[in-house]
Amino acid sequence: MGRRGKKGTVTPQEQNPSPRLKRRPKSRKRRKMKRKKKNADIEDLKKEVVMDDHKLTLEELSSKYSVDLTMGLSPEKAQEILNRDGPNVLTPPPTSPEWIKFCKQLFGGFSILLWIGAILCFVAYGIQIHVKEDVTKDNLYLGIVLAVVVIITGCFSYYQEAKSSKIMESFKNMVPQQAMVIRNGEKIQISVENVVVGDLVEVKGGDRIPADLRLISSHGCKVDNSSLTGESEPQSRSPDFTHEDPLETRNICFFSTNCVEGTARGIVIATGDSTVMGRIASLTTGLVMGKTPIATEIEHFIHLITALAIFLGVSFFGLSLGLGYGWLEAVIFLIGIIVANVPEGLLATVTVCLTLTAKRMARKNCLVKNLEAVETLGSTSTICSDKTGTLTQNRMTVAHMWFDKTIYEADTTEDQSGKTFAKGSATWFILARIAGLCNRADFKANQETVPIVKRATTGDASESALLKFIEQSYSSVKEMREKNRKVAEIPFNSTNKYQMSIHLWEEDSQTHVLMMKGAPERILDFCSTYLLNGKEYPMDEKTKSDFQDAYLELGGLGERVLGFCFLNLPPTFPKGFKFDTEEINFPMEDLCFVGLISMIDPPRAAVPDAVGKCRSAGIKVIMVTGDHPITAKAIAKGVGIISEGTETAEDMATQFKVPINSSTNPRGAEAIVVHGSDLKDMTSEQLDEILKNHTEIVFARTSPQQKLIIVEGCQRLGAIVAVTGDGVNDSPALKKADIGIAMGISGSDVSKQAADMILLDDNFASIVTGVEEGRLIFDNLKKSIAYTLTSNIPEITPFLLFIILNIPLPLGTVTILCIDLGTDMVPAISLAYESAESDIMKRVPRNPKTDNLVNHRLISMAYGQIGMIQALAGFFTYFVILAENGFRPTDLLGIRINWENQFFNDLEDSYGQQWTYEQRKVLEYTCHTAFFVSIVVVQWADLIICKTRRNSVFQQGMKNKILIFGIMEETFLAAFLSYTPGMDMALRMYPLKIAWWLCATPYSVIIFIYDEIRKLTIRHHPGGWLERETYY
Amino acid sequence: MTKKEKKSFNQSLAEWKLFIYNPTTGEFLGRTAKSWGLILLFYLVFYGFLAALFSFTMWAMLQTLNDEVPKYRDQIPSPGLTVFPKPVTALEYSFSVSDPESYRRYTEDLRNFLKPYDLEEQKNLTACRDGELIEQKGPIYRACQFPVALLEACSGVDDPEFGYSKGNPCILVKMNRIIGLKPQGKPRIECISKSENTAAVSTYPPDGTIDLKYFPYYGKKLHVSYLQPLVAVQVSFNASSSTVKEVTVECKIDGSPNLKNQDDRDKFLGRVVFKITARA
């Protein structure tokens, strides 16, 4: 509970003063300025990265960092810089010390109410001691019990959170990273934290980039920037300056991203917190968190209860003064009434209910870091989801093929349960050969038992996709490659945009075949014929336009399309011929076009269904991705974020053949795809406008900062926002969101730190379970609270009537505690296991402003109606016992003064018998016990009616076994407390006659019948008066 | 106190005002008159029904009760012992021999208490045979006479000051009334002085005997004008002691096996301890 707040209040500067800041004099004035500056810093961090190193020439770069581009820094210089800038590490998010976390648990939210209660008790006891020596210790004990309850519950929830943090810890990868630097011309391995600005660094495939680098040379270097930008595709890196935006330009590598293949050299331009990654991490720590919805609800509840307690207390304070009690007595009454309103057991109940749900969610792969976040997902009205990995499988898969002038669909499901295609065609035979042979990807060793789709591969994503596809649907690529040995190849590069390899046709044949794959338009340029059903035909315009159509169609699906062609080399190139790929000594024209294969990172199987469920649950799903708009839109359509039939403004424009931005009204379209560059120029009003007017929104090409802006925009509109993400780039948004959801498998540590919840299986569908559980627990907490609060009335009224009517006290402190902390506990918790009354995923998310956890209707029901019946049941039992023992109700009024007088030992009852003080006290305590038992009896009925808020119990059934156990448990506990020998000494509870158990049963039945009638009326008159006044 | 807070205070004040009475919607405390009317009517009907239900169950319960004898008597199996004059805050009697005002409350209390024991009052009561229980079947239940003369020096007949003026105060000890109680054996009240060298204790009737003829008791309604047997305790201080004389007296029921005089919790069950302080 506490963690969130703490994170928000400490800014990175405060926690980890950088050397420069340290030098500042720490006067008060300065500090104020510093705070202002800090806020400015945060705003600053939200802006885009400003950097010009990528625009510099190598000479400028060399002079800027005063480093030799071949020799690197001298070790002395490096040491000097290291001393100046500090180590190259991200400052970890400030974690509050354990004891502060513990104190947060102890004094946060609900606990404070109990603490105030405890303090009031001690005050009352102090006053009593001060006034007269011989006092009952009730107030002292009550104070102690309250304190103990808070401490135990505090320890419990602290333990719970500590446990989930421990699971977090285990995620951390503690392997120390090494970096290869060149200093004084020597290559040395040093620990990453010793890398300094200006260092010449060498990276190779598999390395983690040790700092922000400006490349000076590279060899086929590709980096995976997904953790920073969210783009799943590895990007090639070279020394050329290609883009104004430092995030897009080719010559910059970023700290903590991965080098996938190739090698590169670069100059370090930033280290530690000043790297792009570091700035994002700082931005994350600098964000101020809002309260969780449930914390707000509990606060609201505390306000209600406190107002009620003070109102009751003060009115009875006045009344008791009017009745002639002394000031001190009246103050004691005041405190007593206020404390009696504190639901002692509720804190524990709420904590246990949330814990149970958190456990249940953990079993369904949602690990909740923050107990209060359990409910937040239930209140969520907007989900901003990442694309890669969450909605998609995060692996390129072949989706479509085009050959024989037909588009075939490949099987993209995770378990390969989809349909097959025309495998009989001779064209397919050739296509499969090219895809398998002209392919540098390979399976890693020792994976024979792993299903093909799950096998790890080397090589880039598209080649791996082809490899797996061929292995799956054609035959073993390994055998194929053994049979058709590769004799020469030209690897793919971004200038020629194709890949070519030459193989032997068959092992024993003498002829070679040239195979080529690459960008479709490039491939087509090479071809003069095409293959149809295994036969070559000369290329004609019709085929070209067919090709164009197919290419456009597949591209429009957001898929990456590759073209394939081949050429049977004439026998003039026999076996053993030396093919020279530098100076080409073989024909590379008039090839035969075979077909197209397109690939996509396909959506996860469960996602469309989950998105559908979200939609029917009234939750808006927004896709926020760094990917291209077309791909984003295709996936959005695939998973239903943009539903079938709705069209974006662009679609409408193309349909009506008009340019966008002119005649079509963008508001007319429900769906919209917003490009990051457009978003950059938008004012927050414009963004609000978009978020308000479109139901289906996709943000493409967004930067981490923009993700944050989107989340803030949604929150401005009053939505409770859930954000999913796995990369470091997502962490500010995760932190800012009402509930941040990180990915357990693919997620980075930073994102897991910032999140409130972790999806252990990275599956969007798990969020839906989370939403369901969250909504259920909100409903069930309502029921639990309604149940617990109800018994407050039979607990308070005895004291009130004791004051007003001067009757012997019908219910004492000990018995009240027995109810609140004993018998009521298990039944209240059992309501957390109650199943939903209706399909909770078919209603809109609750409105956090109007749909409160505890509202006046709940209080009115619990206190005004059911509680009153319960109180009458208790009083009836009380009067029965006193009357049957000789004190008739009429004789009890005003008896209090004598009854309480210890030296009045011959108090006469209605029959002329005389009672000593102790004898009538035993009778009184017997009444307390009976009143207690009566409350248990009426709470049976209360528990059953609290199972449902609208349905009849007969519709809901009694399937909740824990609840049945709860009823038994409370009954046995009550009997145990009453009948165990020695209880008269320990708790002053006395055995009851069986008949006295029955006194409350008519009232129990009345409660049940009354509530069934009420609910029946509500069901038959939806929206009627009774629903408006009593449906909580 | 910054400006901002003040403003928000004014705002919240305005909000409160609007909550108390909103002229545009005519809402008072968040409800319109009609809404208030309906909810009050609902609760009126609801509580009316509850009151009726409660009254009915109470009435039904009262029907099951017997007017003469309570349903259960197991809560008071054994009688307590109480003293007269009635103690106020603690069982301590303190007076000054020379100052009649200081003991007037005690003597008045005793006189009042003994009024029903006047000879005149007892005229209609039966003179019962000593030494045996008088079990009656009704319909008329007799009450036995308790001649006040049995209390001898403490009867108030000879000495209306009950010995207080002489420094030998009288305290009356009685057993609580319990319906149907039949003491076994020969019950008597035995009183001892905790400090024998300062004061001696004498009991009337001699030995503190309680006659069985006053048992069993049949209750206020049947056993009209029943008189409880009494035992008087007179304390006589030794002349030699100082001006402030103090004595603690302990009395308990003795000689009857079914009347308890020892209970950890109940200090008055079959016993009573009181302290007398007499000044010159």
PDB file of C-alpha atoms in Angstrom, chain A residues 673-759:
ATOM      1  CA  VAL A 673      -4.996   5.292 -36.233  1.00  0.00           C
ATOM      2  CA  VAL A 674      -2.878   8.079 -34.820  1.00  0.00           C
ATOM      3  CA  HIS A 675       0.696   8.404 -35.922  1.00  0.00           C
ATOM      4  CA  GLY A 676       3.293   9.364 -33.353  1.00  0.00           C
ATOM      5  CA  SER A 677       4.479  12.297 -35.421  1.00  0.00           C
ATOM      6  CA  ASP A 678       0.932  13.707 -35.483  1.00  0.00           C
ATOM      7  CA  LEU A 679       0.620  13.162 -31.780  1.00  0.00           C
ATOM      8  CA  LYS A 680       3.762  15.178 -31.239  1.00  0.00           C
ATOM      9  CA  ASP A 681       2.112  18.293 -32.591  1.00  0.00           C
ATOM     10  CA  MET A 682      -1.166  17.867 -30.797  1.00  0.00           C
ATOM     11  CA  THR A 683      -2.307  19.951 -27.863  1.00  0.00           C
ATOM     12  CA  SER A 684      -3.768  18.095 -24.938  1.00  0.00           C
ATOM     13  CA  GLU A 685      -7.224  19.350 -25.961  1.00  0.00           C
ATOM     14  CA  GLN A 686      -6.834  17.759 -29.345  1.00  0.00           C
ATOM     15  CA  LEU A 687      -5.747  14.524 -27.742  1.00  0.00           C
ATOM     16  CA  ASP A 688      -8.739  14.611 -25.404  1.00  0.00           C
ATOM     17  CA  GLU A 689     -10.907  15.198 -28.413  1.00  0.00           C
ATOM     18  CA  ILE A 690      -9.547  12.045 -30.065  1.00  0.00           C
ATOM     19  CA  LEU A 691      -9.839   9.946 -26.947  1.00  0.00           C
ATOM     20  CA  LYS A 692     -13.387  11.121 -26.393  1.00  0.00           C
ATOM     21  CA  ASN A 693     -14.707  10.806 -29.917  1.00  0.00           C
ATOM     22  CA  HIS A 694     -13.266   7.523 -31.032  1.00  0.00           C
ATOM     23  CA  THR A 695     -14.032   4.181 -29.533  1.00  0.00           C
ATOM     24  CA  GLU A 696     -11.343   2.264 -31.347  1.00  0.00           C
ATOM     25  CA  ILE A 697      -7.965   3.886 -31.230  1.00  0.00           C
ATOM     26  CA  VAL A 698      -4.544   2.752 -32.348  1.00  0.00           C
ATOM     27  CA  PHE A 699      -1.463   4.821 -31.662  1.00  0.00           C
ATOM     28  CA  ALA A 700       1.394   3.831 -33.922  1.00  0.00           C
ATOM     29  CA  ARG A 701       4.987   4.935 -34.033  1.00  0.00           C
ATOM     30  CA  THR A 702       4.799   6.328 -30.532  1.00  0.00           C
ATOM     31  CA  SER A 703       7.740   7.204 -28.354  1.00  0.00           C
ATOM     32  CA  PRO A 704       7.897   6.320 -24.635  1.00  0.00           C
ATOM     33  CA  GLN A 705       7.110   9.888 -23.721  1.00  0.00           C
ATOM     34  CA  GLN A 706       4.033   9.855 -25.884  1.00  0.00           C
ATOM     35  CA  LYS A 707       2.786   6.725 -24.217  1.00  0.00           C
ATOM     36  CA  LEU A 708       2.846   8.658 -20.978  1.00  0.00           C
ATOM     37  CA  ILE A 709       0.965  11.537 -22.558  1.00  0.00           C
ATOM     38  CA  ILE A 710      -1.707   9.150 -23.804  1.00  0.00           C
ATOM     39  CA  VAL A 711      -2.140   7.648 -20.338  1.00  0.00           C
ATOM     40  CA  GLU A 712      -2.408  11.095 -18.815  1.00  0.00           C
ATOM     41  CA  GLY A 713      -4.935  12.055 -21.442  1.00  0.00           C
ATOM     42  CA  CYS A 714      -7.139   9.089 -20.567  1.00  0.00           C
ATOM     43  CA  GLN A 715      -6.849   9.881 -16.874  1.00  0.00           C
ATOM     44  CA  ARG A 716      -7.820  13.486 -17.548  1.00  0.00           C
ATOM     45  CA  LEU A 717     -11.056  12.173 -18.979  1.00  0.00           C
ATOM     46  CA  GLY A 718     -11.723  10.329 -15.728  1.00  0.00           C
ATOM     47  CA  ALA A 719     -10.844   6.871 -16.914  1.00  0.00           C
ATOM     48  CA  ILE A 720      -9.114   4.339 -14.745  1.00  0.00           C
ATOM     49  CA  VAL A 721      -6.308   3.244 -16.972  1.00  0.00           C
ATOM     50  CA  ALA A 722      -4.471  -0.039 -17.140  1.00  0.00           C
ATOM     51  CA  VAL A 723      -1.286  -0.064 -19.163  1.00  0.00           C
ATOM     52  CA  THR A 724       0.545  -3.114 -20.362  1.00  0.00           C
ATOM     53  CA  GLY A 725       4.113  -3.033 -21.454  1.00  0.00           C
ATOM     54  CA  ASP A 726       7.353  -4.906 -21.343  1.00  0.00           C
ATOM     55  CA  GLY A 727      10.069  -2.541 -22.435  1.00  0.00           C
ATOM     56  CA  VAL A 728      11.922   0.069 -20.510  1.00  0.00           C
ATOM     57  CA  ASN A 729      10.175   2.567 -22.734  1.00  0.00           C
ATOM     58  CA  ASP A 730       6.878   1.539 -21.208  1.00  0.00           C
ATOM     59  CA  SER A 731       7.868   2.014 -17.610  1.00  0.00           C
ATOM     60  CA  PRO A 732       6.872   5.687 -17.248  1.00  0.00           C
ATOM     61  CA  ALA A 733       3.435   4.837 -18.580  1.00  0.00           C
ATOM     62  CA  LEU A 734       3.253   1.745 -16.373  1.00  0.00           C
ATOM     63  CA  LYS A 735       4.034   3.867 -13.376  1.00  0.00           C
ATOM     64  CA  LYS A 736       1.623   6.617 -14.304  1.00  0.00           C
ATOM     65  CA  ALA A 737      -1.226   4.234 -15.025  1.00  0.00           C
ATOM     66  CA  ASP A 738      -3.691   3.366 -12.317  1.00  0.00           C
ATOM     67  CA  ILE A 739      -2.497  -0.142 -12.762  1.00  0.00           C
ATOM     68  CA  GLY A 740       0.658  -0.925 -14.642  1.00  0.00           C
ATOM     69  CA  ILE A 741       0.899  -4.433 -15.985  1.00  0.00           C
ATOM     70  CA  ALA A 742       4.326  -5.754 -16.872  1.00  0.00           C
ATOM     71  CA  MET A 743       5.165  -8.894 -18.744  1.00  0.00           C
ATOM     72  CA  GLY A 744       6.730 -11.658 -16.734  1.00  0.00           C
ATOM     73  CA  ILE A 745       8.606 -13.410 -19.513  1.00  0.00           C
ATOM     74  CA  SER A 746       9.620 -10.717 -21.944  1.00  0.00           C
ATOM     75  CA  GLY A 747       9.420  -7.763 -19.592  1.00  0.00           C
ATOM     76  CA  SER A 748      12.471  -5.818 -18.582  1.00  0.00           C
ATOM     77  CA  ASP A 749      13.378  -5.399 -14.919  1.00  0.00           C
ATOM     78  CA  VAL A 750      12.645  -1.711 -15.047  1.00  0.00           C
ATOM     79  CA  SER A 751       9.143  -2.306 -16.319  1.00  0.00           C
ATOM     80  CA  LYS A 752       8.525  -4.923 -13.648  1.00  0.00           C
ATOM     81  CA  GLN A 753       9.697  -2.501 -11.022  1.00  0.00           C
ATOM     82  CA  ALA A 754       7.344   0.171 -12.239  1.00  0.00           C
ATOM     83  CA  ALA A 755       4.325  -2.088 -12.618  1.00  0.00           C
ATOM     84  CA  ASP A 756       1.709  -3.037 -10.055  1.00  0.00           C
ATOM     85  CA  MET A 757       0.964  -6.346 -11.605  1.00  0.00           C
ATOM     86  CA  ILE A 758       2.906  -8.862 -13.644  1.00  0.00           C
ATOM     87  CA  LEU A 759       1.424 -11.152 -16.234  1.00  0.00           C
TER      88      LEU A 759
END
